[in-house]
Short mmCIF file of C-alpha atoms in Angstrom, two decimals:
data_model
loop_
_atom_site.label_atom_id
_atom_site.label_comp_id
_atom_site.label_asym_id
_atom_site.label_seq_id
_atom_site.Cartn_x
_atom_site.Cartn_y
_atom_site.Cartn_z
CA MET A 27 27.52 8.40 27.81
CA PRO A 28 23.95 9.22 27.06
CA ILE A 29 22.93 12.65 25.55
CA ILE A 30 20.18 14.18 27.51
CA VAL A 31 17.99 16.24 25.16
CA TYR A 32 14.83 18.73 26.42
CA LYS A 33 12.28 19.35 23.64
CA ASN A 34 8.81 20.45 23.65
CA GLY A 35 8.39 20.16 27.53
CA ARG A 36 9.97 16.48 27.68
CA PHE A 37 13.17 14.83 28.46
CA GLY A 38 14.64 12.30 26.33
CA ALA A 39 17.96 10.25 26.21
CA ARG A 40 20.02 9.60 23.09
CA LEU A 41 22.34 6.79 23.49
CA HIS A 42 23.79 6.42 19.89
CA GLY A 43 23.09 8.81 17.12
CA GLY A 44 20.16 10.83 16.49
CA GLN A 45 16.32 9.76 16.60
CA TYR A 46 14.05 10.06 13.77
CA ASP A 47 11.17 12.07 13.99
CA GLY A 48 10.37 12.68 10.40
CA GLU A 49 12.76 15.58 10.05
CA LYS A 50 15.87 15.54 7.50
CA ILE A 51 17.17 18.96 8.84
CA PRO A 52 16.99 19.31 12.46
CA GLY A 53 13.98 21.97 13.34
CA ASP A 54 12.58 21.81 9.87
CA LEU A 55 9.25 20.66 11.12
CA ASP A 56 8.95 22.53 14.42
CA GLN A 57 6.12 24.72 13.18
CA TRP A 58 4.26 21.78 11.92
CA ASN A 59 0.77 21.62 13.74
CA VAL A 60 0.80 17.92 14.15
CA LEU A 61 -2.63 16.04 15.19
CA SER A 62 -3.22 13.84 18.04
CA ALA A 63 -2.78 10.00 17.32
CA ASP A 64 -5.97 9.13 19.56
CA SER A 65 -8.95 8.80 17.14
CA ASN A 66 -10.93 10.45 19.59
CA GLU A 67 -9.13 13.15 21.12
CA LEU A 68 -8.25 14.16 17.57
CA LEU A 69 -11.81 15.51 17.12
CA SER A 70 -12.77 16.27 20.67
CA ALA A 71 -13.05 19.99 20.49
CA THR A 72 -14.13 20.24 16.68
CA TYR A 73 -16.32 17.03 15.88
CA GLY A 74 -19.44 19.32 15.24
CA TYR A 75 -17.83 21.72 13.09
CA LEU A 76 -16.20 19.13 10.84
CA SER A 77 -19.39 17.31 10.63
CA GLU A 78 -21.42 20.34 9.50
CA ARG A 79 -18.56 21.56 7.11
CA SER A 80 -18.90 18.02 5.53
CA ILE A 81 -22.49 17.93 5.33
CA THR A 82 -22.24 21.52 3.69
CA LEU A 83 -20.01 20.38 1.06
CA TYR A 84 -22.62 17.31 0.21
CA HIS A 85 -25.18 20.10 -0.36
CA THR A 86 -22.92 22.47 -2.16
CA TYR A 87 -19.92 20.86 -3.87
CA PRO A 88 -20.66 18.41 -6.79
CA LEU A 89 -17.63 16.31 -6.41
CA VAL A 90 -18.22 15.43 -3.03
CA ARG A 91 -21.87 14.62 -3.40
CA ALA A 92 -21.25 12.60 -6.47
CA ALA A 93 -18.71 10.56 -4.64
CA ILE A 94 -21.11 9.98 -1.57
CA ASN A 95 -23.82 9.00 -4.12
CA LYS A 96 -21.74 6.59 -6.28
CA GLN A 97 -20.89 4.77 -3.27
CA ILE A 98 -24.36 4.30 -2.26
CA GLU A 99 -25.63 3.45 -5.77
CA TYR A 100 -23.00 0.83 -6.02
CA ALA A 101 -22.99 -0.61 -2.52
CA ILE A 102 -26.72 -0.22 -1.63
CA GLY A 103 -28.89 0.72 -4.82
CA THR A 104 -32.51 0.35 -4.28
CA GLY A 105 -31.71 -1.85 -1.05
CA LEU A 106 -29.89 -4.93 -0.11
CA VAL A 107 -31.71 -8.17 -0.38
CA PHE A 108 -31.32 -10.70 2.50
CA ARG A 109 -30.69 -14.27 1.49
CA SER A 110 -30.94 -16.64 4.40
CA GLN A 111 -28.40 -19.41 4.52
CA PRO A 112 -28.99 -21.17 7.86
CA ASN A 113 -26.41 -23.51 9.05
CA TRP A 114 -27.88 -26.88 8.52
CA SER A 115 -25.44 -28.94 10.40
CA MET A 116 -25.18 -26.92 13.43
CA LEU A 117 -29.30 -26.98 13.78
CA GLY A 118 -29.17 -30.73 13.36
CA MET A 119 -31.38 -30.51 10.21
CA ASP A 120 -30.87 -32.00 7.03
CA LYS A 121 -29.80 -29.76 4.06
CA ALA A 122 -33.16 -29.70 2.40
CA SER A 123 -35.24 -28.69 5.70
CA ALA A 124 -32.78 -26.10 6.34
CA LYS A 125 -33.30 -24.85 2.73
CA ASP A 126 -37.08 -24.89 3.04
CA TRP A 127 -36.79 -22.82 6.46
CA GLY A 128 -34.41 -20.43 4.79
CA LYS A 129 -37.01 -19.66 1.94
CA ASP A 130 -39.57 -19.18 4.45
CA PHE A 131 -37.61 -16.53 6.62
CA GLN A 132 -36.74 -14.76 3.51
CA LYS A 133 -40.06 -14.02 2.57
CA ILE A 134 -40.90 -13.06 6.07
CA VAL A 135 -37.89 -10.67 6.12
CA HIS A 136 -39.08 -9.26 2.73
CA TYR A 137 -42.47 -8.65 4.19
CA TYR A 138 -40.91 -6.82 7.06
CA PHE A 139 -38.47 -4.88 4.87
CA GLN A 140 -41.61 -3.55 2.89
CA LYS A 141 -43.81 -2.94 6.26
CA LEU A 142 -40.78 -0.86 7.79
CA GLY A 143 -39.53 0.63 4.76
CA PHE A 144 -36.18 -0.55 5.12
CA TYR A 145 -35.09 -1.17 1.70
CA GLU A 146 -35.39 2.73 1.01
CA LYS A 147 -34.01 3.77 4.58
CA GLN A 148 -30.80 1.63 4.00
CA ALA A 149 -29.61 4.14 1.45
CA VAL A 150 -30.65 7.12 3.80
CA VAL A 151 -28.83 5.69 6.71
CA MET A 152 -25.64 5.06 4.64
CA ARG A 153 -25.75 8.49 3.11
CA GLY A 154 -25.92 10.31 6.36
CA GLY A 155 -23.05 8.38 7.51
CA LEU A 156 -20.56 9.05 4.73
CA ALA A 157 -21.99 12.77 4.55
CA SER A 158 -21.55 13.63 8.19
CA GLY A 159 -19.77 10.89 9.96
CA ASP A 160 -22.46 8.67 11.57
CA SER A 161 -26.26 8.05 11.56
CA LEU A 162 -28.72 6.20 13.87
CA LEU A 163 -31.42 3.75 13.33
CA LEU A 164 -33.84 3.87 15.98
CA PHE A 165 -35.81 0.79 16.69
CA LEU A 166 -39.62 1.47 17.59
CA ARG A 167 -42.02 -1.03 19.37
CA GLU A 168 -45.63 -1.26 20.18
CA ASP A 169 -47.23 -3.87 22.33
CA GLY A 170 -43.85 -5.59 22.21
CA ASN A 171 -43.88 -5.98 18.80
CA LEU A 172 -41.45 -4.08 16.14
CA SER A 173 -43.49 -1.47 14.43
CA ASP A 174 -41.05 0.90 12.77
CA LEU A 175 -37.42 1.72 12.22
CA VAL A 176 -36.81 5.70 12.28
CA GLU A 177 -33.48 7.00 10.99
CA PHE A 178 -31.87 9.85 12.45
CA GLY A 179 -28.49 12.04 11.57
CA GLY A 180 -25.72 11.90 13.97
CA ASP A 181 -26.32 15.50 15.02
CA GLN A 182 -28.72 13.94 17.52
CA ILE A 183 -25.61 12.96 19.60
CA HIS A 184 -24.20 15.74 22.03
CA TRP A 185 -20.78 15.56 20.63
CA GLU A 186 -19.58 18.07 23.28
CA TYR A 187 -20.35 15.93 26.17
CA SER A 188 -17.63 14.00 27.96
CA GLN A 189 -17.25 12.13 31.36
CA ASN A 190 -14.47 10.15 32.76
CA ASN A 191 -15.07 7.68 35.40
CA PRO A 192 -12.24 6.19 37.62
CA ASP A 193 -12.55 2.67 35.97
CA GLY A 194 -11.78 4.19 32.40
CA SER A 195 -15.52 3.98 31.38
CA GLY A 196 -17.46 7.16 30.63
CA TYR A 197 -18.47 9.26 27.91
CA MET A 198 -16.70 10.88 24.83
CA LEU A 199 -17.88 12.61 21.78
CA GLY A 200 -21.47 11.88 23.17
CA ILE A 201 -20.80 8.19 23.05
CA GLU A 202 -21.00 6.16 26.16
CA HIS A 203 -18.31 3.62 26.44
CA ASP A 204 -16.81 1.09 28.58
CA LYS A 205 -13.24 0.96 30.09
CA TYR A 206 -12.15 -0.67 26.54
CA PHE A 207 -13.89 2.07 24.62
CA ARG A 208 -16.61 -0.24 23.58
CA ARG A 209 -19.63 1.75 22.44
CA MET A 210 -22.67 1.26 24.54
CA GLY A 211 -24.95 4.04 24.01
CA ILE A 212 -25.53 7.79 22.99
CA ARG A 213 -25.90 10.97 24.98
CA LYS A 214 -28.89 13.32 23.60
CA TYR A 215 -28.90 16.95 23.90
CA ASP A 216 -31.75 16.67 26.63
CA GLY A 217 -29.37 14.84 28.99
CA THR A 218 -30.77 11.48 28.40
CA THR A 219 -28.81 8.40 27.47
CA ILE A 220 -30.17 5.60 25.03
CA ARG A 221 -28.13 2.30 25.19
CA PHE A 222 -27.79 0.37 22.02
CA ARG A 223 -29.73 -2.61 23.80
CA ASP A 224 -32.36 -2.44 26.34
CA GLU A 225 -32.39 -4.19 29.70
CA ASN A 226 -33.91 -7.47 27.81
CA GLY A 227 -31.27 -7.41 25.28
CA ASP A 228 -33.14 -6.02 22.55
CA GLN A 229 -31.74 -3.95 19.81
CA GLN A 230 -33.30 -0.33 20.29
CA LEU A 231 -30.54 1.61 18.21
CA VAL A 232 -27.90 1.07 16.04
CA GLN A 233 -25.08 3.75 14.96
CA TYR A 234 -23.79 3.36 11.59
CA LEU A 235 -20.00 4.51 11.07
CA SER A 236 -17.27 3.73 8.73
CA LYS A 237 -14.64 2.77 11.63
CA GLU A 238 -11.13 3.45 10.35
CA LEU A 239 -8.78 3.53 13.47
CA PRO A 240 -8.68 1.76 16.91
CA ARG A 241 -11.17 2.86 19.75
CA GLN A 242 -12.90 5.15 17.34
CA LEU A 243 -16.37 6.37 18.56
CA ARG A 244 -17.40 8.66 16.14
CA GLY A 245 -17.31 8.20 12.29
CA TYR A 246 -15.23 10.27 9.95
CA PRO A 247 -17.18 11.80 6.88
CA LEU A 248 -16.05 10.61 3.79
CA ALA A 249 -14.85 14.02 2.54
CA TYR A 250 -13.40 15.23 6.15
CA SER A 251 -9.79 15.25 4.82
CA ILE A 252 -10.38 17.67 1.73
CA ILE A 253 -12.78 20.05 3.27
CA ASN A 254 -10.23 22.88 2.82
CA LEU A 255 -9.33 21.72 -0.70
CA ALA A 256 -12.98 21.37 -1.93
CA LYS A 257 -14.08 24.67 -0.41
CA ASN A 258 -11.26 26.39 -1.99
CA ASP A 259 -12.30 24.70 -5.45
CA ASP A 260 -15.86 25.85 -5.06
CA ARG A 261 -14.43 29.47 -4.74
CA HIS A 262 -12.36 29.01 -7.56
CA THR A 263 -15.40 27.93 -9.77
CA ASP A 264 -17.45 30.80 -8.45
CA ALA A 265 -14.84 33.14 -9.20
CA THR A 266 -14.24 32.05 -12.54
CA THR A 267 -18.06 31.92 -13.57
CA HIS A 268 -18.52 35.26 -12.11
CA ARG A 269 -15.39 36.40 -14.26
CA ALA A 270 -17.23 34.73 -17.43
CA VAL A 271 -20.13 36.49 -16.74
CA LEU A 272 -18.75 39.93 -16.45
CA GLU A 273 -16.70 39.49 -19.47
CA SER A 274 -19.86 38.54 -21.52
CA ILE A 275 -21.60 41.46 -20.34
CA ILE A 276 -18.91 43.84 -21.06
CA ILE A 277 -19.43 44.20 -24.85
CA GLY A 278 -16.22 46.03 -25.67
CA SER A 279 -14.78 49.53 -25.59
CA THR A 280 -15.44 52.78 -27.68
CA GLU A 281 -13.15 55.19 -29.24
CA THR A 282 -15.65 58.48 -29.81
CA ASP A 283 -15.34 62.21 -29.95
CA SER A 284 -18.96 63.11 -30.00
CA SER A 285 -21.16 60.13 -30.26
CA ASN A 286 -22.47 58.85 -26.75
CA PRO A 287 -22.75 55.19 -26.58
CA THR A 288 -23.74 55.39 -22.91
CA ARG A 289 -26.72 57.35 -23.99
CA GLN A 290 -27.51 55.21 -26.85
CA ALA A 291 -27.36 52.24 -24.43
CA GLU A 292 -29.83 54.03 -21.89
CA ASN A 293 -32.31 54.48 -24.76
CA PHE A 294 -32.22 50.85 -25.79
CA ALA A 295 -32.85 50.11 -22.31
CA LYS A 296 -35.97 52.19 -21.72
CA ALA A 297 -37.31 50.73 -25.19
CA ASN A 298 -36.76 47.29 -23.83
CA LEU A 299 -38.39 48.00 -20.44
CA LYS A 300 -41.38 49.51 -22.25
CA LYS A 301 -41.90 46.64 -24.60
CA TYR A 302 -41.40 43.68 -22.11
CA GLN A 303 -42.44 45.14 -18.66
CA ARG A 304 -45.20 46.65 -17.22
CA ASP A 305 -43.70 47.71 -13.67
CA PRO A 306 -43.06 51.26 -13.77
CA ASN A 307 -40.41 50.99 -10.78
CA ALA A 308 -38.48 48.36 -12.66
CA SER A 309 -34.78 49.45 -13.08
CA LEU A 310 -33.00 49.77 -16.25
CA LEU A 311 -29.85 48.27 -14.89
CA SER A 312 -29.22 44.60 -14.34
CA LYS A 313 -28.09 43.22 -10.76
CA ILE A 314 -24.51 42.66 -12.03
CA GLY A 315 -22.59 45.76 -11.88
CA ASN A 316 -24.16 48.80 -14.11
CA ALA A 317 -25.00 46.61 -17.14
CA PHE A 318 -28.26 47.96 -18.93
CA ARG A 319 -30.92 45.51 -19.63
CA LEU A 320 -30.79 45.64 -23.35
CA GLY A 321 -33.19 43.79 -26.12
CA ALA A 322 -32.15 41.65 -29.22
CA GLY A 323 -30.88 43.55 -32.16
CA ASN A 324 -29.61 46.73 -30.99
CA MET A 325 -27.40 48.78 -33.40
CA PHE A 326 -25.06 51.55 -32.27
CA GLN A 327 -24.30 54.58 -34.35
CA PHE A 328 -20.86 56.14 -34.60
CA ARG A 329 -19.63 59.23 -36.60
CA PRO A 330 -16.85 58.68 -39.22
CA GLY A 331 -13.58 58.04 -37.51
CA GLU A 332 -15.29 56.47 -34.30
CA LYS A 333 -15.17 52.76 -33.41
CA MET A 334 -16.21 50.03 -30.90
CA THR A 335 -13.44 47.29 -30.21
CA PHE A 336 -15.35 44.03 -28.96
CA SER A 337 -14.03 42.25 -26.10
CA ASP A 338 -12.30 38.72 -26.57
CA LEU A 339 -13.90 36.27 -23.99
CA LYS A 340 -10.91 34.58 -22.23
CA THR A 341 -12.57 32.94 -19.31
CA PRO A 342 -11.79 30.26 -18.34
CA SER A 343 -8.31 29.61 -19.30
CA ASN A 344 -6.93 26.99 -21.19
CA THR A 345 -5.78 25.28 -18.12
CA PHE A 346 -9.12 25.30 -16.42
CA ARG A 347 -10.06 21.65 -17.72
CA ASP A 348 -6.77 20.33 -16.80
CA PHE A 349 -6.92 21.94 -13.02
CA LYS A 350 -10.49 20.70 -12.56
CA GLU A 351 -9.58 17.03 -13.39
CA THR A 352 -6.64 17.38 -10.90
CA ILE A 353 -8.92 18.33 -8.38
CA ALA A 354 -11.26 15.56 -9.12
CA GLU A 355 -8.16 13.29 -8.72
CA TYR A 356 -7.57 14.40 -5.39
CA VAL A 357 -11.22 14.24 -4.38
CA GLY A 358 -11.14 10.38 -5.76
CA ALA A 359 -8.12 9.70 -3.94
CA ALA A 360 -9.59 10.96 -0.50
CA THR A 361 -13.00 9.45 -0.88
CA GLY A 362 -12.00 6.02 -2.22
CA THR A 363 -14.28 6.77 -5.56
CA PRO A 364 -12.02 7.03 -8.50
CA PRO A 365 -12.43 10.22 -10.46
CA GLU A 366 -14.00 8.26 -13.67
CA VAL A 367 -16.79 7.05 -11.48
CA ILE A 368 -17.33 10.67 -9.93
CA LEU A 369 -17.76 12.08 -13.13
CA SER A 370 -19.01 9.24 -14.82
CA LYS A 371 -16.50 9.82 -17.67
CA TYR A 372 -14.51 6.61 -18.49
CA SER A 373 -11.67 6.17 -20.86
CA THR A 374 -11.93 4.36 -24.12
CA SER A 375 -9.35 2.14 -23.16
CA TYR A 376 -10.65 -1.22 -21.70
CA THR A 377 -7.85 -1.60 -19.44
CA ALA A 378 -8.33 1.83 -17.94
CA HIS A 379 -12.22 1.49 -17.61
CA ARG A 380 -11.71 -2.06 -16.17
CA GLY A 381 -8.95 -1.06 -13.92
CA ALA A 382 -11.12 1.79 -12.28
CA LEU A 383 -14.32 -0.22 -11.84
CA ASN A 384 -12.01 -3.16 -10.10
CA ASP A 385 -10.74 -0.73 -7.72
CA PHE A 386 -14.08 0.99 -6.96
CA GLN A 387 -15.31 -2.71 -6.33
CA LYS A 388 -12.96 -3.33 -3.59
CA THR A 389 -14.28 -0.14 -1.97
CA TYR A 390 -18.12 -0.41 -2.28
CA PHE A 391 -17.91 -4.08 -1.45
CA ARG A 392 -16.25 -3.52 1.88
CA ARG A 393 -18.56 -0.72 2.60
CA ARG A 394 -21.65 -3.24 1.60
CA SER A 395 -20.15 -5.93 3.90
CA ASN A 396 -19.70 -3.46 6.87
CA PHE A 397 -23.27 -1.94 6.64
CA GLY A 398 -24.74 -5.57 6.36
CA ARG A 399 -22.89 -6.65 9.76
CA THR A 400 -23.54 -3.50 11.65
CA VAL A 401 -26.99 -2.41 10.43
CA GLY A 402 -28.59 -5.22 8.46
CA MET A 403 -27.78 -7.93 10.74
CA ALA A 404 -29.19 -5.86 13.77
CA VAL A 405 -32.50 -5.52 11.94
CA ILE A 406 -32.46 -9.08 10.74
CA ALA A 407 -32.24 -10.41 14.41
CA GLU A 408 -34.97 -8.06 15.53
CA ILE A 409 -37.44 -9.33 12.72
CA ALA A 410 -36.36 -12.89 13.45
CA LYS A 411 -37.36 -12.42 16.88
CA ASP A 412 -40.67 -10.99 16.32
CA ALA A 413 -41.46 -13.43 13.70
CA ILE A 414 -40.95 -16.18 16.17
CA LEU A 415 -42.71 -14.54 18.95
CA ASN A 416 -45.91 -14.10 16.75
CA ARG A 417 -45.46 -17.55 15.20
CA TYR A 418 -44.90 -16.64 11.75
CA ILE A 419 -42.21 -19.22 11.74
CA ASP A 420 -40.81 -21.98 13.96
CA ALA A 421 -37.14 -21.89 15.19
CA PRO A 422 -36.57 -24.19 18.31
CA GLY A 423 -33.70 -23.11 20.68
CA PHE A 424 -33.66 -19.71 18.89
CA PHE A 425 -33.80 -17.71 22.39
CA GLU A 426 -32.10 -20.33 24.72
CA ASN A 427 -28.94 -21.03 22.62
CA PRO A 428 -26.78 -18.13 21.08
CA MET A 429 -25.14 -20.47 19.00
CA ARG A 430 -28.59 -21.81 17.23
CA ARG A 431 -29.51 -18.05 17.08
CA ALA A 432 -26.53 -17.43 14.98
CA ALA A 433 -27.07 -20.57 12.92
CA TYR A 434 -30.58 -19.48 12.05
CA LEU A 435 -29.47 -16.10 11.20
CA GLN A 436 -26.57 -17.09 9.01
CA GLY A 437 -26.94 -15.37 5.40
CA THR A 438 -25.50 -12.69 3.35
CA PHE A 439 -26.94 -9.24 1.85
CA LEU A 440 -27.08 -9.19 -2.02
CA GLY A 441 -26.97 -5.85 -3.90
CA PRO A 442 -26.28 -4.58 -7.26
CA VAL A 443 -24.19 -6.97 -9.08
CA PRO A 444 -20.88 -5.53 -10.33
CA GLY A 445 -21.29 -3.94 -13.98
CA ALA A 446 -19.41 -5.51 -17.11
CA VAL A 447 -17.29 -3.19 -19.39
CA ASN A 448 -17.33 -5.99 -22.11
CA PRO A 449 -19.74 -8.55 -21.10
CA VAL A 450 -19.28 -11.35 -23.34
CA GLN A 451 -15.27 -10.99 -23.05
CA GLU A 452 -15.44 -10.91 -19.14
CA ALA A 453 -17.83 -13.76 -18.96
CA THR A 454 -15.62 -15.85 -21.18
CA ALA A 455 -12.58 -15.06 -19.34
CA LYS A 456 -14.31 -16.39 -16.10
CA LYS A 457 -15.36 -19.47 -17.96
CA ILE A 458 -12.18 -20.18 -19.26
CA ALA A 459 -10.35 -19.58 -15.86
CA VAL A 460 -12.70 -22.01 -14.37
CA LYS A 461 -12.10 -24.65 -17.34
CA ASN A 462 -8.57 -24.40 -16.78
CA ALA A 463 -8.43 -24.68 -12.77
CA PHE A 464 -7.33 -21.13 -12.40
CA THR A 465 -10.30 -20.32 -10.13
CA LEU A 466 -13.39 -22.09 -8.65
CA ARG A 467 -17.27 -21.75 -9.63
CA SER A 468 -17.56 -20.48 -6.06
CA ASP A 469 -15.13 -17.81 -6.48
CA ILE A 470 -16.99 -16.42 -9.19
CA ALA A 471 -20.39 -16.97 -7.58
CA ALA A 472 -18.94 -15.00 -4.47
CA GLU A 473 -18.33 -11.88 -6.79
CA TYR A 474 -21.62 -11.67 -7.21
CA GLY A 475 -22.35 -11.89 -3.38
CA ASN A 476 -23.51 -15.62 -3.67
CA GLU A 477 -22.49 -18.27 -1.07
CA TRP A 478 -21.85 -21.47 -3.25
CA ASP A 479 -23.29 -24.05 -1.41
CA ASN A 480 -26.84 -22.48 -1.09
CA PHE A 481 -26.42 -20.84 -4.44
CA ILE A 482 -25.74 -24.19 -6.43
CA ASP A 483 -28.69 -25.96 -4.93
CA GLU A 484 -31.18 -23.16 -5.71
CA TRP A 485 -29.84 -22.66 -9.15
CA GLY A 486 -30.19 -26.58 -10.02
CA ALA A 487 -33.89 -26.45 -8.80
CA GLU A 488 -34.72 -23.32 -10.53
CA GLU A 489 -32.98 -24.80 -13.76
CA GLN A 490 -35.17 -27.83 -13.27
CA GLU A 491 -38.21 -25.85 -12.98
CA TYR A 492 -37.37 -23.72 -16.09
CA ALA A 493 -36.64 -27.13 -18.14
CA GLY A 494 -40.11 -28.18 -17.10
CA LEU A 495 -41.73 -24.89 -18.24
CA ASP A 496 -39.65 -24.13 -21.32
CA PRO A 497 -41.58 -24.82 -24.65
CA GLU A 498 -38.25 -25.90 -26.42
CA GLN A 499 -37.40 -28.14 -23.63
CA GLN A 500 -40.92 -29.73 -23.58
CA LEU A 501 -40.84 -30.29 -27.42
CA LYS A 502 -37.39 -32.12 -27.08
CA ARG A 503 -38.97 -34.43 -24.39
CA ILE A 504 -41.72 -35.09 -26.77
CA GLU A 505 -39.63 -35.88 -29.81
CA ALA A 506 -37.39 -37.95 -27.43
CA GLN A 507 -40.54 -39.80 -26.25
CA GLU A 508 -41.82 -40.21 -29.79
CA GLN A 509 -38.47 -41.43 -30.85
CA VAL A 510 -38.19 -44.15 -27.94
CA GLY A 511 -41.76 -45.14 -28.92
CA ALA A 512 -40.79 -45.50 -32.51
CA GLU A 513 -37.61 -47.84 -31.81
CA MET A 514 -39.98 -50.03 -29.35
CA ASN A 515 -42.50 -50.44 -32.21
CA GLY A 516 -39.68 -51.25 -34.69
CA SER A 517 -38.26 -54.02 -32.40
CA ASP A 518 -41.74 -55.31 -31.93
CA ASN A 519 -42.12 -55.76 -35.63
CA ASP A 520 -38.74 -57.22 -36.17
CA GLU A 521 -39.96 -59.94 -33.78
#
């Protein structure tokens, strides 16, 4: 016979035994304020405050600022470079023709990136997304031509605006969505809506966010889960600093019967004021407490038997460094940025140093890839349209066939290459791994963001070109030719 249970306004039936809800002791978690499992309802009434608090931490809390900036420095650096890798087989080209087309397109992309300032704007867009949750990139056109890319913060989105339509579409957190919660545009504070694509299908807006949960419409700031921790640690640091300052100001205590150290200190302060300041209204006292502004080399005088006991500075405590390192570990765990990277403080152990960088590499590679797909490729597509319409490059079938368009736009974004703790050791290890068939050359190339088929052809062409210019190689060819000539002359003489 089932047991009917009524809890939190809901009925439930238990057929056999208890139902697990996270409690080991019944009722132990009843006072826990659990959050909604819906990725949007979770923040429907608080997103603006969460975003503002997170961006405030970026400006005022060093660990959060360092975690965000390190992600950008490793993922974006001075700007991602696009390497064109058109799918020659799908385009019906031979490989050499496709490679030539890709080289021409790369030069055009570089021209547009410089013209639009997109190399610099990449870091700005990512920083806005990580610091506040999301950021926007607006495409501007003049006379039908792409003229500029303008970056905006997510604060331009009316996060409190919501509207539900009968078919499930509508607005939530200021984002227009269809019934499947696919993002379609944003709602501004002036009551207007900007679609991500216009009526012609051209990109007019991109929203950059790091999507973590299903149906998520707005980005979660990188530091959103440690706001309370970070703020309290900031208070702890401020309080410790204030205490240290007060301890340094309080010289000590006096034991006197007739001498007056306070009067002596006041006279010292007057002399100091007269010597260094001309303002007659200047105060003898500092802004901290009632401490006198004394000069250097002051000597108090006491009568026999009287004395001064100097204070022993005890702030910060012996556990201060350990506590701060623990906080850095929490911040690192929450932001996906190892504490060693946040603090730029690495262990002398090669294994520990390499392990921290390996973990971080997975994080910023994923973030770079996400940025390239959501923001970078949107920009590349609009550049290609503009370049083709202006006859900078020819691409038959680009507008008519979406698969051919995708084949033309195929490529990858290259960012800063992974650093090496021990360059010789790590390069040697990769060489040995390839030689013994533990990995492929293409796998090693992929670690540096290179697609093997295109990369190896370009590498071979560059090596051949270099060999033609290298003085040592030229000398070897001359010597080889002379050797062949000498051998031929010798054979003629023999005859």
